[in-house]
Amino acid sequence: SAVISQKPSRDICQRGTSLTIQCQVDSQVTMMFWYRQQPGQSLTLIATANQGSEATYESGFVIDKFPISRPNLTFSTLTVSNMSPEDSSIYLCSLRQGSTDTQYFGPGTRLTVL
Amino acid sequence: GENVEQHPSTLSVQEGDSAVIKCTYSDSASNYFPWYKQELGKGPQLIIDIRSNVGEKKDQRIAVTLNKTAKHFSLHITETQPEDSAVYFCAASRGSGNTGKLIFGQGTTLQVKP
């Protein structure tokens, strides 16, 4: 399986600021996703990061709050904009390779907003 | 919409005993069912998965069973060890390669007591 890395691994931010999370994969992948995991909760899909085009957002998530870029097949970024304490979560990058169903997750970025 | 229910939310067993976690899904078109293990401070790790054309799959101490008629699937861990302690998530999707979206259960916190 592909190796997924995320930066930063954790951060503490002030409300009203923005943070950009990077996801790097060691091989080209077809599908990349961004998930949110609120404290003690399950995983919720934020959006599918489409290479060379706008991301596809799930209900309840908007581009102005969570802008996503995917300039190539191995890299994507998620920005959490105008943060509030409610944005404190683990943000996870995920991928599928080829046309398989198998999905892998990165180590996550642990965000605390004060 | 699609929904996955997972039970129990917490499970405590003695080392060497078996552990069973159960999930039910609502979307009858679901055909891919992965299980993830998430250790503290890490991203979810795929441990086993099953597709709807089989009823059971084993990998050493881990097995998954699927009952399509009843729309439920279960994770079985035998001879549990302290390192099995983690949060386990089930998920379901329609598969079909690029189009399937994973819907996650709420998670089960497994504690294996030495």
PDB file of C-alpha atoms in Angstrom, chain A:
ATOM      1  CA  SER A   1       0.000   0.000   0.000  1.00  0.00           C
ATOM      2  CA  ALA A   2       1.035   3.623  -0.511  1.00  0.00           C
ATOM      3  CA  VAL A   3       2.764   5.525   2.275  1.00  0.00           C
ATOM      4  CA  ILE A   4       0.818   8.605   3.373  1.00  0.00           C
ATOM      5  CA  SER A   5       2.335  11.477   5.314  1.00  0.00           C
ATOM      6  CA  GLN A   6       0.628  14.545   6.746  1.00  0.00           C
ATOM      7  CA  LYS A   7       2.013  17.851   7.933  1.00  0.00           C
ATOM      8  CA  PRO A   8       1.732  19.162  10.534  1.00  0.00           C
ATOM      9  CA  SER A   9       1.079  16.207  12.823  1.00  0.00           C
ATOM     10  CA  ARG A  10      -0.501  18.524  15.373  1.00  0.00           C
ATOM     11  CA  ASP A  11      -1.034  22.238  15.939  1.00  0.00           C
ATOM     12  CA  ILE A  12      -2.597  24.632  18.393  1.00  0.00           C
ATOM     13  CA  CYS A  13      -4.161  27.678  16.739  1.00  0.00           C
ATOM     14  CA  GLN A  14      -5.974  30.823  17.741  1.00  0.00           C
ATOM     15  CA  ARG A  15      -9.573  31.366  16.726  1.00  0.00           C
ATOM     16  CA  GLY A  16     -10.030  33.378  13.554  1.00  0.00           C
ATOM     17  CA  THR A  17      -6.844  32.090  11.954  1.00  0.00           C
ATOM     18  CA  SER A  18      -6.426  29.488   9.194  1.00  0.00           C
ATOM     19  CA  LEU A  19      -4.323  26.345   8.967  1.00  0.00           C
ATOM     20  CA  THR A  20      -3.272  24.456   5.853  1.00  0.00           C
ATOM     21  CA  ILE A  21      -2.702  20.709   6.207  1.00  0.00           C
ATOM     22  CA  GLN A  22      -0.592  18.891   3.650  1.00  0.00           C
ATOM     23  CA  CYS A  23      -0.967  15.291   2.501  1.00  0.00           C
ATOM     24  CA  GLN A  24       1.810  13.631   0.524  1.00  0.00           C
ATOM     25  CA  VAL A  25       1.650  10.135  -0.980  1.00  0.00           C
ATOM     26  CA  ASP A  26       4.648   8.188  -2.235  1.00  0.00           C
ATOM     27  CA  SER A  27       2.874   6.975  -5.386  1.00  0.00           C
ATOM     28  CA  GLN A  28       0.217   8.226  -7.767  1.00  0.00           C
ATOM     29  CA  VAL A  29      -3.298   7.549  -6.536  1.00  0.00           C
ATOM     30  CA  THR A  30      -6.660   7.880  -8.181  1.00  0.00           C
ATOM     31  CA  MET A  31      -8.810   9.056  -5.307  1.00  0.00           C
ATOM     32  CA  MET A  32      -7.870  11.267  -2.345  1.00  0.00           C
ATOM     33  CA  PHE A  33     -10.234  12.219   0.437  1.00  0.00           C
ATOM     34  CA  TRP A  34     -10.293  14.419   3.527  1.00  0.00           C
ATOM     35  CA  TYR A  35     -12.045  13.333   6.720  1.00  0.00           C
ATOM     36  CA  ARG A  36     -12.749  14.967  10.058  1.00  0.00           C
ATOM     37  CA  GLN A  37     -12.797  13.069  13.330  1.00  0.00           C
ATOM     38  CA  GLN A  38     -14.146  15.114  16.209  1.00  0.00           C
ATOM     39  CA  PRO A  39     -12.998  14.154  19.732  1.00  0.00           C
ATOM     40  CA  GLY A  40     -14.217  10.673  20.624  1.00  0.00           C
ATOM     41  CA  GLN A  41     -16.274  10.427  17.441  1.00  0.00           C
ATOM     42  CA  SER A  42     -16.305   8.514  14.186  1.00  0.00           C
ATOM     43  CA  LEU A  43     -14.976   9.641  10.813  1.00  0.00           C
ATOM     44  CA  THR A  44     -16.911  12.080   8.645  1.00  0.00           C
ATOM     45  CA  LEU A  45     -16.057  12.679   5.002  1.00  0.00           C
ATOM     46  CA  ILE A  46     -15.420  16.343   4.244  1.00  0.00           C
ATOM     47  CA  ALA A  47     -14.709  16.132   0.525  1.00  0.00           C
ATOM     48  CA  THR A  48     -13.142  14.222  -2.331  1.00  0.00           C
ATOM     49  CA  ALA A  49     -10.054  15.964  -3.664  1.00  0.00           C
ATOM     50  CA  ASN A  50     -10.167  15.876  -7.470  1.00  0.00           C
ATOM     51  CA  GLN A  51      -6.921  16.234  -9.379  1.00  0.00           C
ATOM     52  CA  GLY A  52      -6.962  19.376 -11.509  1.00  0.00           C
ATOM     53  CA  SER A  53     -10.499  20.401 -10.623  1.00  0.00           C
ATOM     54  CA  GLU A  54     -12.603  21.619  -7.718  1.00  0.00           C
ATOM     55  CA  ALA A  55     -13.159  19.274  -4.799  1.00  0.00           C
ATOM     56  CA  THR A  56     -16.517  17.557  -4.281  1.00  0.00           C
ATOM     57  CA  TYR A  57     -17.889  18.484  -0.845  1.00  0.00           C
ATOM     58  CA  GLU A  58     -20.243  16.482   1.348  1.00  0.00           C
ATOM     59  CA  SER A  59     -23.381  17.925   2.861  1.00  0.00           C
ATOM     60  CA  GLY A  60     -22.529  20.302   5.676  1.00  0.00           C
ATOM     61  CA  PHE A  61     -19.094  21.240   4.357  1.00  0.00           C
ATOM     62  CA  VAL A  62     -18.384  24.227   2.106  1.00  0.00           C
ATOM     63  CA  ILE A  63     -15.436  25.369   0.035  1.00  0.00           C
ATOM     64  CA  ASP A  64     -15.135  28.719   1.798  1.00  0.00           C
ATOM     65  CA  LYS A  65     -14.537  26.984   5.125  1.00  0.00           C
ATOM     66  CA  PHE A  66     -12.482  24.020   3.871  1.00  0.00           C
ATOM     67  CA  PRO A  67     -10.725  24.954   0.613  1.00  0.00           C
ATOM     68  CA  ILE A  68      -8.908  21.966  -0.904  1.00  0.00           C
ATOM     69  CA  SER A  69      -6.230  21.778  -3.539  1.00  0.00           C
ATOM     70  CA  ARG A  70      -4.909  18.785  -5.452  1.00  0.00           C
ATOM     71  CA  PRO A  71      -2.336  19.953  -7.973  1.00  0.00           C
ATOM     72  CA  ASN A  72      -1.146  16.445  -8.874  1.00  0.00           C
ATOM     73  CA  LEU A  73      -1.737  12.741  -8.196  1.00  0.00           C
ATOM     74  CA  THR A  74       0.478  12.579  -5.090  1.00  0.00           C
ATOM     75  CA  PHE A  75      -0.326  15.755  -3.132  1.00  0.00           C
ATOM     76  CA  SER A  76      -3.303  17.555  -1.622  1.00  0.00           C
ATOM     77  CA  THR A  77      -3.935  20.286   0.915  1.00  0.00           C
ATOM     78  CA  LEU A  78      -6.881  21.060   3.170  1.00  0.00           C
ATOM     79  CA  THR A  79      -7.236  24.508   4.709  1.00  0.00           C
ATOM     80  CA  VAL A  80      -9.370  25.056   7.775  1.00  0.00           C
ATOM     81  CA  SER A  81     -10.384  28.714   7.517  1.00  0.00           C
ATOM     82  CA  ASN A  82     -11.464  31.240  10.133  1.00  0.00           C
ATOM     83  CA  MET A  83     -11.161  28.620  12.850  1.00  0.00           C
ATOM     84  CA  SER A  84     -13.292  28.344  15.957  1.00  0.00           C
ATOM     85  CA  PRO A  85     -12.953  25.937  18.903  1.00  0.00           C
ATOM     86  CA  GLU A  86     -15.574  23.714  17.238  1.00  0.00           C
ATOM     87  CA  ASP A  87     -13.007  22.975  14.517  1.00  0.00           C
ATOM     88  CA  SER A  88     -10.810  21.174  17.043  1.00  0.00           C
ATOM     89  CA  SER A  89     -10.556  17.700  15.517  1.00  0.00           C
ATOM     90  CA  ILE A  90      -8.295  15.193  13.866  1.00  0.00           C
ATOM     91  CA  TYR A  91      -8.122  15.794  10.106  1.00  0.00           C
ATOM     92  CA  LEU A  92      -7.278  12.723   8.055  1.00  0.00           C
ATOM     93  CA  CYS A  93      -6.125  12.306   4.493  1.00  0.00           C
ATOM     94  CA  SER A  94      -7.222   9.085   2.793  1.00  0.00           C
ATOM     95  CA  LEU A  95      -6.700   7.436  -0.567  1.00  0.00           C
ATOM     96  CA  ARG A  96      -7.700   4.672  -2.925  1.00  0.00           C
ATOM     97  CA  GLN A  97      -5.414   3.280  -5.590  1.00  0.00           C
ATOM     98  CA  GLY A  98      -6.596   2.362  -9.052  1.00  0.00           C
ATOM     99  CA  SER A  99     -10.146   1.065  -9.211  1.00  0.00           C
ATOM    100  CA  THR A 100      -9.998  -0.899  -5.958  1.00  0.00           C
ATOM    101  CA  ASP A 101     -12.318  -0.393  -3.004  1.00  0.00           C
ATOM    102  CA  THR A 102      -9.486  -0.576  -0.494  1.00  0.00           C
ATOM    103  CA  GLN A 103      -8.989   2.730   1.291  1.00  0.00           C
ATOM    104  CA  TYR A 104      -6.041   3.781   3.448  1.00  0.00           C
ATOM    105  CA  PHE A 105      -5.649   6.617   5.921  1.00  0.00           C
ATOM    106  CA  GLY A 106      -2.795   8.895   6.838  1.00  0.00           C
ATOM    107  CA  PRO A 107      -1.626   9.466  10.416  1.00  0.00           C
ATOM    108  CA  GLY A 108      -3.839  12.514  10.895  1.00  0.00           C
ATOM    109  CA  THR A 109      -3.368  16.129  11.955  1.00  0.00           C
ATOM    110  CA  ARG A 110      -4.521  16.913  15.477  1.00  0.00           C
ATOM    111  CA  LEU A 111      -5.844  20.448  15.587  1.00  0.00           C
ATOM    112  CA  THR A 112      -6.725  22.360  18.736  1.00  0.00           C
ATOM    113  CA  VAL A 113      -8.319  25.788  18.392  1.00  0.00           C
ATOM    114  CA  LEU A 114      -8.224  28.076  21.411  1.00  0.00           C
TER     115      LEU A 114
END
